[in-house]
Amino acid sequence: MYESNFLIHDRIYHSCPIRNYIFKKNGGSKVFCLQSHLAEGTISVFNDIDVLVTFGEENDTKKKLELLGAKINDSIVCGSIRMERALSNLQKLDEINEIDILLIGINIANWVGTSKNIIDIYYKHLEWITKISKKYPKLKITIKHHPNYRGDYKEDNIIKKTNIETIINPSNNLNSYHFLLKSKLILSFGSTMILEGSSLRSNCFFLDPDGKNTTFFDKLDYLQKIRITNFDNLDSLVQKHLINNNKILDLDNNKFCLPHQNASQNLFKNISRIGFHENKNIK
């Protein structure tokens, strides 16, 4: 029904070799695919992509996808299109009170069936947050769940009798990125918002108890410096940054994610460059 030179997938797991074949058979030139999640073991297999568009300046994502059976011809970087869109309106940002620790939830999807280990460490990272809340009761701690979250009695039991606030679907068109901007320390079990938040030079880290979250982090060596694998390191981080108000890490943020403000422009320039190189009649 539609004719175009370029096809852009907004999620890696939406790529489809049959669709790509039909697209090119009818005159299509290139298939681009935007990174929207980590190269995670359960939803990142057998991808078919001409040009992978990553958040940051790294090659580990492409290599891991290929290890999982992907065919990828090229890779470019543009930042986060989703973050650019989500932060296009900051008028209601003042409606959010300052947050000391923001824990960003993830979609409870296929990864939960990977192994018993990953379920155990998922709840362990919640136990860590509970211990921090009890040790530092004056800190404002918020869990911002994924919009698909449907509740979890085990989580409720873990965080009960703490001052931890839970938010799922905020009102007034607020989104998770707004909460990120209002937070001092941002943590997650596996959300790409840790990468995206790094582009703001925010203090963003993955919680990976005992380093066992191989479904999400295996072969992604560039994330090593922002993975917290034991509680003592998390406690030291909280003390250093939130109690003593010291700066944490000076990282190469472009490796994780380019600034979001120019993400769509970066993508446009790359598509234009690639299209012109292959076919000077493409406009």
PDB file of C-alpha atoms in Angstrom:
ATOM      1  CA  MET A   1       0.000   0.000   0.000  1.00  0.00           C
ATOM      2  CA  TYR A   2       2.871   2.409   0.751  1.00  0.00           C
ATOM      3  CA  GLU A   3       5.942   3.172  -1.320  1.00  0.00           C
ATOM      4  CA  SER A   4       9.063   4.666   0.236  1.00  0.00           C
ATOM      5  CA  ASN A   5      12.819   4.616   0.004  1.00  0.00           C
ATOM      6  CA  PHE A   6      13.357   3.948   3.702  1.00  0.00           C
ATOM      7  CA  LEU A   7      11.635   1.846   6.333  1.00  0.00           C
ATOM      8  CA  ILE A   8      12.240   2.678  10.006  1.00  0.00           C
ATOM      9  CA  HIS A   9      11.389   0.219  12.772  1.00  0.00           C
ATOM     10  CA  ASP A  10      10.967   1.780  16.209  1.00  0.00           C
ATOM     11  CA  ARG A  11      11.840  -1.424  18.091  1.00  0.00           C
ATOM     12  CA  ILE A  12      14.469  -4.059  17.400  1.00  0.00           C
ATOM     13  CA  TYR A  13      12.018  -6.926  17.976  1.00  0.00           C
ATOM     14  CA  HIS A  14       9.701  -5.490  15.287  1.00  0.00           C
ATOM     15  CA  SER A  15      12.225  -6.191  12.551  1.00  0.00           C
ATOM     16  CA  CYS A  16      11.036  -8.859  10.115  1.00  0.00           C
ATOM     17  CA  PRO A  17      12.918 -10.433   7.186  1.00  0.00           C
ATOM     18  CA  ILE A  18       9.682 -11.196   5.317  1.00  0.00           C
ATOM     19  CA  ARG A  19       8.506  -7.588   5.569  1.00  0.00           C
ATOM     20  CA  ASN A  20      11.956  -6.363   4.570  1.00  0.00           C
ATOM     21  CA  TYR A  21      11.972  -8.655   1.535  1.00  0.00           C
ATOM     22  CA  ILE A  22       8.586  -7.365   0.353  1.00  0.00           C
ATOM     23  CA  PHE A  23       9.651  -3.766   1.021  1.00  0.00           C
ATOM     24  CA  LYS A  24      12.766  -4.101  -1.116  1.00  0.00           C
ATOM     25  CA  LYS A  25      11.034  -6.143  -3.816  1.00  0.00           C
ATOM     26  CA  ASN A  26       8.724  -3.142  -4.277  1.00  0.00           C
ATOM     27  CA  GLY A  27      11.561  -0.628  -4.584  1.00  0.00           C
ATOM     28  CA  GLY A  28      12.578   0.070  -0.998  1.00  0.00           C
ATOM     29  CA  SER A  29      16.213   0.962  -0.375  1.00  0.00           C
ATOM     30  CA  LYS A  30      17.180   0.673   3.308  1.00  0.00           C
ATOM     31  CA  VAL A  31      15.685  -0.675   6.531  1.00  0.00           C
ATOM     32  CA  PHE A  32      16.660   1.248   9.668  1.00  0.00           C
ATOM     33  CA  CYS A  33      15.943   0.099  13.214  1.00  0.00           C
ATOM     34  CA  LEU A  34      16.027   2.369  16.276  1.00  0.00           C
ATOM     35  CA  GLN A  35      17.345   1.092  19.589  1.00  0.00           C
ATOM     36  CA  SER A  36      14.609   1.253  22.203  1.00  0.00           C
ATOM     37  CA  HIS A  37      15.795  -1.407  24.671  1.00  0.00           C
ATOM     38  CA  LEU A  38      18.934  -3.235  25.697  1.00  0.00           C
ATOM     39  CA  ALA A  39      20.040  -6.139  23.509  1.00  0.00           C
ATOM     40  CA  GLU A  40      18.197  -8.453  25.868  1.00  0.00           C
ATOM     41  CA  GLY A  41      18.298 -12.201  25.352  1.00  0.00           C
ATOM     42  CA  THR A  42      14.603 -13.020  25.021  1.00  0.00           C
ATOM     43  CA  ILE A  43      13.420 -10.400  22.511  1.00  0.00           C
ATOM     44  CA  SER A  44      16.540  -9.693  20.471  1.00  0.00           C
ATOM     45  CA  VAL A  45      17.015 -12.863  18.421  1.00  0.00           C
ATOM     46  CA  PHE A  46      17.176 -13.306  14.624  1.00  0.00           C
ATOM     47  CA  ASN A  47      16.819  -9.629  13.677  1.00  0.00           C
ATOM     48  CA  ASP A  48      17.107  -8.504  10.070  1.00  0.00           C
ATOM     49  CA  ILE A  49      18.369  -4.911   9.839  1.00  0.00           C
ATOM     50  CA  ASP A  50      20.261  -2.901   7.228  1.00  0.00           C
ATOM     51  CA  VAL A  51      21.212  -0.089   9.608  1.00  0.00           C
ATOM     52  CA  LEU A  52      21.022  -0.362  13.387  1.00  0.00           C
ATOM     53  CA  VAL A  53      20.575   3.045  15.057  1.00  0.00           C
ATOM     54  CA  THR A  54      22.012   2.981  18.582  1.00  0.00           C
ATOM     55  CA  PHE A  55      21.722   5.415  21.489  1.00  0.00           C
ATOM     56  CA  GLY A  56      25.468   5.809  21.971  1.00  0.00           C
ATOM     57  CA  GLU A  57      28.885   5.400  20.426  1.00  0.00           C
ATOM     58  CA  GLU A  58      29.423   1.687  21.085  1.00  0.00           C
ATOM     59  CA  ASN A  59      29.554  -1.555  19.104  1.00  0.00           C
ATOM     60  CA  ASP A  60      28.620  -4.075  21.810  1.00  0.00           C
ATOM     61  CA  THR A  61      24.900  -3.893  20.992  1.00  0.00           C
ATOM     62  CA  LYS A  62      25.484  -4.806  17.340  1.00  0.00           C
ATOM     63  CA  LYS A  63      27.873  -7.616  18.287  1.00  0.00           C
ATOM     64  CA  LYS A  64      25.430  -9.105  20.806  1.00  0.00           C
ATOM     65  CA  LEU A  65      22.529  -8.970  18.364  1.00  0.00           C
ATOM     66  CA  GLU A  66      24.668 -10.749  15.770  1.00  0.00           C
ATOM     67  CA  LEU A  67      25.594 -13.360  18.372  1.00  0.00           C
ATOM     68  CA  LEU A  68      21.842 -13.879  18.842  1.00  0.00           C
ATOM     69  CA  GLY A  69      21.392 -14.564  15.144  1.00  0.00           C
ATOM     70  CA  ALA A  70      20.897 -11.095  13.689  1.00  0.00           C
ATOM     71  CA  LYS A  71      21.873  -9.916  10.235  1.00  0.00           C
ATOM     72  CA  ILE A  72      23.007  -6.280  10.511  1.00  0.00           C
ATOM     73  CA  ASN A  73      24.849  -4.536   7.693  1.00  0.00           C
ATOM     74  CA  ASP A  74      25.758  -1.249   9.365  1.00  0.00           C
ATOM     75  CA  SER A  75      25.408   0.745  12.574  1.00  0.00           C
ATOM     76  CA  ILE A  76      24.994   4.460  13.236  1.00  0.00           C
ATOM     77  CA  VAL A  77      24.345   6.536  16.367  1.00  0.00           C
ATOM     78  CA  CYS A  78      21.738   9.252  16.938  1.00  0.00           C
ATOM     79  CA  GLY A  79      20.689   9.389  20.622  1.00  0.00           C
ATOM     80  CA  SER A  80      17.179   8.709  21.909  1.00  0.00           C
ATOM     81  CA  ILE A  81      14.258   9.712  19.663  1.00  0.00           C
ATOM     82  CA  ARG A  82      11.833   8.610  22.375  1.00  0.00           C
ATOM     83  CA  MET A  83      13.490  10.815  24.993  1.00  0.00           C
ATOM     84  CA  GLU A  84      13.505  13.777  22.608  1.00  0.00           C
ATOM     85  CA  ARG A  85       9.761  13.428  22.129  1.00  0.00           C
ATOM     86  CA  ALA A  86       9.010  12.769  25.816  1.00  0.00           C
ATOM     87  CA  LEU A  87      10.878  15.904  26.929  1.00  0.00           C
ATOM     88  CA  SER A  88       9.472  18.210  24.257  1.00  0.00           C
ATOM     89  CA  ASN A  89       7.075  19.692  26.835  1.00  0.00           C
ATOM     90  CA  LEU A  90       8.540  20.616  30.221  1.00  0.00           C
ATOM     91  CA  GLN A  91       5.781  22.983  31.364  1.00  0.00           C
ATOM     92  CA  LYS A  92       4.424  20.613  34.012  1.00  0.00           C
ATOM     93  CA  LEU A  93       7.813  19.647  35.426  1.00  0.00           C
ATOM     94  CA  ASP A  94       7.249  21.818  38.517  1.00  0.00           C
ATOM     95  CA  GLU A  95       4.391  19.512  39.520  1.00  0.00           C
ATOM     96  CA  ILE A  96       6.966  16.884  40.542  1.00  0.00           C
ATOM     97  CA  ASN A  97       8.724  17.274  43.893  1.00  0.00           C
ATOM     98  CA  GLU A  98      12.461  16.673  44.063  1.00  0.00           C
ATOM     99  CA  ILE A  99      13.359  12.961  44.338  1.00  0.00           C
ATOM    100  CA  ASP A 100      16.518  11.623  45.984  1.00  0.00           C
ATOM    101  CA  ILE A 101      16.416   8.109  44.494  1.00  0.00           C
ATOM    102  CA  LEU A 102      14.335   7.138  41.476  1.00  0.00           C
ATOM    103  CA  LEU A 103      14.015   3.423  40.743  1.00  0.00           C
ATOM    104  CA  ILE A 104      12.781   2.953  37.187  1.00  0.00           C
ATOM    105  CA  GLY A 105      10.759  -0.216  36.676  1.00  0.00           C
ATOM    106  CA  ILE A 106      10.852  -2.422  33.595  1.00  0.00           C
ATOM    107  CA  ASN A 107       8.225  -4.341  31.657  1.00  0.00           C
ATOM    108  CA  ILE A 108       7.555  -7.682  33.363  1.00  0.00           C
ATOM    109  CA  ALA A 109       7.744  -9.651  30.113  1.00  0.00           C
ATOM    110  CA  ASN A 110       9.442 -12.713  28.587  1.00  0.00           C
ATOM    111  CA  TRP A 111      12.697 -12.258  30.493  1.00  0.00           C
ATOM    112  CA  VAL A 112      11.070 -13.480  33.720  1.00  0.00           C
ATOM    113  CA  GLY A 113      11.023 -16.999  32.277  1.00  0.00           C
ATOM    114  CA  THR A 114      14.744 -17.098  31.525  1.00  0.00           C
ATOM    115  CA  SER A 115      15.769 -18.730  34.807  1.00  0.00           C
ATOM    116  CA  LYS A 116      15.058 -18.826  38.517  1.00  0.00           C
ATOM    117  CA  ASN A 117      18.224 -16.774  39.065  1.00  0.00           C
ATOM    118  CA  ILE A 118      16.887 -13.736  37.253  1.00  0.00           C
ATOM    119  CA  ILE A 119      13.654 -13.787  39.257  1.00  0.00           C
ATOM    120  CA  ASP A 120      15.636 -14.045  42.490  1.00  0.00           C
ATOM    121  CA  ILE A 121      17.931 -11.109  41.681  1.00  0.00           C
ATOM    122  CA  TYR A 122      14.981  -9.035  40.458  1.00  0.00           C
ATOM    123  CA  TYR A 123      13.432  -9.184  43.923  1.00  0.00           C
ATOM    124  CA  LYS A 124      16.859  -8.813  45.507  1.00  0.00           C
ATOM    125  CA  HIS A 125      17.306  -5.402  43.864  1.00  0.00           C
ATOM    126  CA  LEU A 126      13.988  -4.368  45.464  1.00  0.00           C
ATOM    127  CA  GLU A 127      15.259  -5.613  48.819  1.00  0.00           C
ATOM    128  CA  TRP A 128      18.326  -3.403  48.360  1.00  0.00           C
ATOM    129  CA  ILE A 129      16.126  -0.344  47.856  1.00  0.00           C
ATOM    130  CA  THR A 130      14.125  -1.277  50.955  1.00  0.00           C
ATOM    131  CA  LYS A 131      17.323  -1.513  53.029  1.00  0.00           C
ATOM    132  CA  ILE A 132      18.420   1.910  51.763  1.00  0.00           C
ATOM    133  CA  SER A 133      15.026   3.367  52.655  1.00  0.00           C
ATOM    134  CA  LYS A 134      15.204   2.024  56.204  1.00  0.00           C
ATOM    135  CA  LYS A 135      18.814   3.067  56.695  1.00  0.00           C
ATOM    136  CA  TYR A 136      18.201   6.606  55.364  1.00  0.00           C
ATOM    137  CA  PRO A 137      14.556   7.331  56.197  1.00  0.00           C
ATOM    138  CA  LYS A 138      14.851  11.023  55.272  1.00  0.00           C
ATOM    139  CA  LEU A 139      15.590  10.229  51.635  1.00  0.00           C
ATOM    140  CA  LYS A 140      12.686  10.541  49.224  1.00  0.00           C
ATOM    141  CA  ILE A 141      12.603   7.309  47.221  1.00  0.00           C
ATOM    142  CA  THR A 142      10.211   6.711  44.329  1.00  0.00           C
ATOM    143  CA  ILE A 143       9.586   3.648  42.186  1.00  0.00           C
ATOM    144  CA  LYS A 144       8.306   4.707  38.761  1.00  0.00           C
ATOM    145  CA  HIS A 145       6.900   1.545  37.242  1.00  0.00           C
ATOM    146  CA  HIS A 146       6.531   0.711  33.572  1.00  0.00           C
ATOM    147  CA  PRO A 147       3.029   1.632  32.298  1.00  0.00           C
ATOM    148  CA  ASN A 148       2.303  -2.087  31.751  1.00  0.00           C
ATOM    149  CA  TYR A 149       2.836  -2.878  35.444  1.00  0.00           C
ATOM    150  CA  ARG A 150      -0.195  -4.700  36.884  1.00  0.00           C
ATOM    151  CA  GLY A 151       0.867  -5.009  40.501  1.00  0.00           C
ATOM    152  CA  ASP A 152       2.957  -7.550  42.398  1.00  0.00           C
ATOM    153  CA  TYR A 153       2.082  -8.797  45.863  1.00  0.00           C
ATOM    154  CA  LYS A 154       5.679  -9.915  46.477  1.00  0.00           C
ATOM    155  CA  GLU A 155       6.977  -6.413  45.750  1.00  0.00           C
ATOM    156  CA  ASP A 156       4.272  -4.968  47.996  1.00  0.00           C
ATOM    157  CA  ASN A 157       5.474  -7.166  50.849  1.00  0.00           C
ATOM    158  CA  ILE A 158       9.124  -6.219  50.263  1.00  0.00           C
ATOM    159  CA  ILE A 159       8.586  -2.454  50.355  1.00  0.00           C
ATOM    160  CA  LYS A 160       5.861  -2.328  53.020  1.00  0.00           C
ATOM    161  CA  LYS A 161       6.592  -0.293  56.129  1.00  0.00           C
ATOM    162  CA  THR A 162       8.941   1.984  54.193  1.00  0.00           C
ATOM    163  CA  ASN A 163       8.579   5.526  52.888  1.00  0.00           C
ATOM    164  CA  ILE A 164       8.964   4.342  49.270  1.00  0.00           C
ATOM    165  CA  GLU A 165       6.411   5.893  46.909  1.00  0.00           C
ATOM    166  CA  THR A 166       5.114   3.902  43.935  1.00  0.00           C
ATOM    167  CA  ILE A 167       3.906   5.540  40.716  1.00  0.00           C
ATOM    168  CA  ILE A 168       2.588   3.741  37.630  1.00  0.00           C
ATOM    169  CA  ASN A 169       0.646   6.113  35.381  1.00  0.00           C
ATOM    170  CA  PRO A 170       1.144   9.727  36.494  1.00  0.00           C
ATOM    171  CA  SER A 171      -1.465  12.370  35.724  1.00  0.00           C
ATOM    172  CA  ASN A 172      -1.243  15.611  33.716  1.00  0.00           C
ATOM    173  CA  ASN A 173       0.704  14.062  30.817  1.00  0.00           C
ATOM    174  CA  LEU A 174       3.785  13.537  32.960  1.00  0.00           C
ATOM    175  CA  ASN A 175       6.070  10.670  31.954  1.00  0.00           C
ATOM    176  CA  SER A 176       9.046   8.760  33.334  1.00  0.00           C
ATOM    177  CA  TYR A 177      11.528  11.147  31.719  1.00  0.00           C
ATOM    178  CA  HIS A 178      10.047  14.057  33.674  1.00  0.00           C
ATOM    179  CA  PHE A 179      10.659  12.139  36.912  1.00  0.00           C
ATOM    180  CA  LEU A 180      14.206  11.402  35.757  1.00  0.00           C
ATOM    181  CA  LEU A 181      14.893  15.129  35.427  1.00  0.00           C
ATOM    182  CA  LYS A 182      13.738  15.724  39.007  1.00  0.00           C
ATOM    183  CA  SER A 183      15.876  12.956  40.556  1.00  0.00           C
ATOM    184  CA  LYS A 184      19.372  12.994  42.040  1.00  0.00           C
ATOM    185  CA  LEU A 185      20.204   9.285  41.725  1.00  0.00           C
ATOM    186  CA  ILE A 186      18.523   7.061  39.111  1.00  0.00           C
ATOM    187  CA  LEU A 187      18.596   3.268  39.324  1.00  0.00           C
ATOM    188  CA  SER A 188      17.026   0.381  37.425  1.00  0.00           C
ATOM    189  CA  PHE A 189      17.168  -3.386  36.993  1.00  0.00           C
ATOM    190  CA  GLY A 190      17.276  -3.043  33.206  1.00  0.00           C
ATOM    191  CA  SER A 191      15.631   0.084  31.792  1.00  0.00           C
ATOM    192  CA  THR A 192      17.333   1.880  28.889  1.00  0.00           C
ATOM    193  CA  MET A 193      16.472   5.105  30.686  1.00  0.00           C
ATOM    194  CA  ILE A 194      19.711   4.553  32.592  1.00  0.00           C
ATOM    195  CA  LEU A 195      21.534   5.016  29.279  1.00  0.00           C
ATOM    196  CA  GLU A 196      19.307   7.884  28.199  1.00  0.00           C
ATOM    197  CA  GLY A 197      19.629   9.614  31.559  1.00  0.00           C
ATOM    198  CA  SER A 198      23.413   9.434  31.291  1.00  0.00           C
ATOM    199  CA  SER A 199      23.183  11.835  28.343  1.00  0.00           C
ATOM    200  CA  LEU A 200      21.968  14.459  30.840  1.00  0.00           C
ATOM    201  CA  ARG A 201      25.081  13.790  32.932  1.00  0.00           C
ATOM    202  CA  SER A 202      22.732  12.434  35.580  1.00  0.00           C
ATOM    203  CA  ASN A 203      23.887   9.796  38.051  1.00  0.00           C
ATOM    204  CA  CYS A 204      22.377   6.668  36.503  1.00  0.00           C
ATOM    205  CA  PHE A 205      23.213   3.050  37.368  1.00  0.00           C
ATOM    206  CA  PHE A 206      21.936  -0.473  36.827  1.00  0.00           C
ATOM    207  CA  LEU A 207      21.314  -2.656  39.871  1.00  0.00           C
ATOM    208  CA  ASP A 208      22.652  -6.129  39.073  1.00  0.00           C
ATOM    209  CA  PRO A 209      22.811  -8.234  42.259  1.00  0.00           C
ATOM    210  CA  ASP A 210      25.832 -10.561  42.208  1.00  0.00           C
ATOM    211  CA  GLY A 211      26.380  -9.702  38.530  1.00  0.00           C
ATOM    212  CA  LYS A 212      23.898 -12.416  37.547  1.00  0.00           C
ATOM    213  CA  ASN A 213      21.686 -10.452  35.147  1.00  0.00           C
ATOM    214  CA  THR A 214      23.183 -12.098  32.075  1.00  0.00           C
ATOM    215  CA  THR A 215      19.920 -11.927  30.116  1.00  0.00           C
ATOM    216  CA  PHE A 216      20.258  -8.142  29.991  1.00  0.00           C
ATOM    217  CA  PHE A 217      23.985  -7.457  30.356  1.00  0.00           C
ATOM    218  CA  ASP A 218      25.915 -10.425  28.962  1.00  0.00           C
ATOM    219  CA  LYS A 219      28.323  -9.277  26.195  1.00  0.00           C
ATOM    220  CA  LEU A 220      27.495  -5.588  26.828  1.00  0.00           C
ATOM    221  CA  ASP A 221      30.881  -4.838  28.351  1.00  0.00           C
ATOM    222  CA  TYR A 222      30.572  -1.081  27.850  1.00  0.00           C
ATOM    223  CA  LEU A 223      28.007  -1.018  30.666  1.00  0.00           C
ATOM    224  CA  GLN A 224      30.404  -2.466  33.240  1.00  0.00           C
ATOM    225  CA  LYS A 225      31.149   0.862  34.962  1.00  0.00           C
ATOM    226  CA  ILE A 226      27.474   1.593  35.608  1.00  0.00           C
ATOM    227  CA  ARG A 227      26.490  -1.827  36.986  1.00  0.00           C
ATOM    228  CA  ILE A 228      26.215  -2.099  40.774  1.00  0.00           C
ATOM    229  CA  THR A 229      26.653  -5.743  41.752  1.00  0.00           C
ATOM    230  CA  ASN A 230      26.554  -5.680  45.556  1.00  0.00           C
ATOM    231  CA  PHE A 231      24.698  -3.798  48.267  1.00  0.00           C
ATOM    232  CA  ASP A 232      27.799  -2.272  49.871  1.00  0.00           C
ATOM    233  CA  ASN A 233      28.626  -0.489  46.627  1.00  0.00           C
ATOM    234  CA  LEU A 234      25.088   0.849  46.419  1.00  0.00           C
ATOM    235  CA  ASP A 235      25.267   2.019  50.028  1.00  0.00           C
ATOM    236  CA  SER A 236      28.602   3.766  49.361  1.00  0.00           C
ATOM    237  CA  LEU A 237      27.097   5.439  46.304  1.00  0.00           C
ATOM    238  CA  VAL A 238      24.154   6.764  48.324  1.00  0.00           C
ATOM    239  CA  GLN A 239      26.407   8.010  51.101  1.00  0.00           C
ATOM    240  CA  LYS A 240      28.811   9.687  48.697  1.00  0.00           C
ATOM    241  CA  HIS A 241      26.251  11.385  46.508  1.00  0.00           C
ATOM    242  CA  LEU A 242      23.160  11.952  48.660  1.00  0.00           C
ATOM    243  CA  ILE A 243      24.546  12.168  52.171  1.00  0.00           C
ATOM    244  CA  ASN A 244      27.936  13.817  51.556  1.00  0.00           C
ATOM    245  CA  ASN A 245      26.882  15.569  48.308  1.00  0.00           C
ATOM    246  CA  ASN A 246      29.982  14.528  46.396  1.00  0.00           C
ATOM    247  CA  LYS A 247      30.198  14.118  42.642  1.00  0.00           C
ATOM    248  CA  ILE A 248      30.112  10.472  41.571  1.00  0.00           C
ATOM    249  CA  LEU A 249      31.650   9.516  38.232  1.00  0.00           C
ATOM    250  CA  ASP A 250      32.973  11.392  35.258  1.00  0.00           C
ATOM    251  CA  LEU A 251      32.047   8.985  32.464  1.00  0.00           C
ATOM    252  CA  ASP A 252      32.150   9.051  28.686  1.00  0.00           C
ATOM    253  CA  ASN A 253      28.416   9.747  28.423  1.00  0.00           C
ATOM    254  CA  ASN A 254      28.367   9.681  24.607  1.00  0.00           C
ATOM    255  CA  LYS A 255      29.235   6.003  24.831  1.00  0.00           C
ATOM    256  CA  PHE A 256      25.881   5.380  26.533  1.00  0.00           C
ATOM    257  CA  CYS A 257      23.704   7.933  24.728  1.00  0.00           C
ATOM    258  CA  LEU A 258      24.122  11.117  22.705  1.00  0.00           C
ATOM    259  CA  PRO A 259      22.206  14.234  23.857  1.00  0.00           C
ATOM    260  CA  HIS A 260      18.525  13.784  23.091  1.00  0.00           C
ATOM    261  CA  GLN A 261      17.927  17.319  21.810  1.00  0.00           C
ATOM    262  CA  ASN A 262      19.391  16.505  18.379  1.00  0.00           C
ATOM    263  CA  ALA A 263      18.352  12.853  18.062  1.00  0.00           C
ATOM    264  CA  SER A 264      15.838  13.212  15.208  1.00  0.00           C
ATOM    265  CA  GLN A 265      18.133  15.631  13.373  1.00  0.00           C
ATOM    266  CA  ASN A 266      21.016  13.160  13.704  1.00  0.00           C
ATOM    267  CA  LEU A 267      18.832  10.409  12.280  1.00  0.00           C
ATOM    268  CA  PHE A 268      17.691  12.617   9.394  1.00  0.00           C
ATOM    269  CA  LYS A 269      21.261  13.543   8.502  1.00  0.00           C
ATOM    270  CA  ASN A 270      22.365   9.904   8.518  1.00  0.00           C
ATOM    271  CA  ILE A 271      19.427   8.773   6.389  1.00  0.00           C
ATOM    272  CA  SER A 272      20.092  11.610   3.942  1.00  0.00           C
ATOM    273  CA  ARG A 273      23.790  10.766   3.774  1.00  0.00           C
ATOM    274  CA  ILE A 274      23.229   7.046   3.266  1.00  0.00           C
ATOM    275  CA  GLY A 275      20.441   7.615   0.742  1.00  0.00           C
ATOM    276  CA  PHE A 276      22.438  10.113  -1.290  1.00  0.00           C
ATOM    277  CA  HIS A 277      25.458   7.830  -1.312  1.00  0.00           C
ATOM    278  CA  GLU A 278      23.465   4.900  -2.669  1.00  0.00           C
ATOM    279  CA  ASN A 279      21.090   6.728  -5.012  1.00  0.00           C
ATOM    280  CA  LYS A 280      21.561  10.372  -5.947  1.00  0.00           C
ATOM    281  CA  ASN A 281      17.951  10.494  -7.177  1.00  0.00           C
ATOM    282  CA  ILE A 282      16.625   9.930  -3.645  1.00  0.00           C
ATOM    283  CA  LYS A 283      15.367  13.145  -2.043  1.00  0.00           C
TER     284      LYS A 283
END
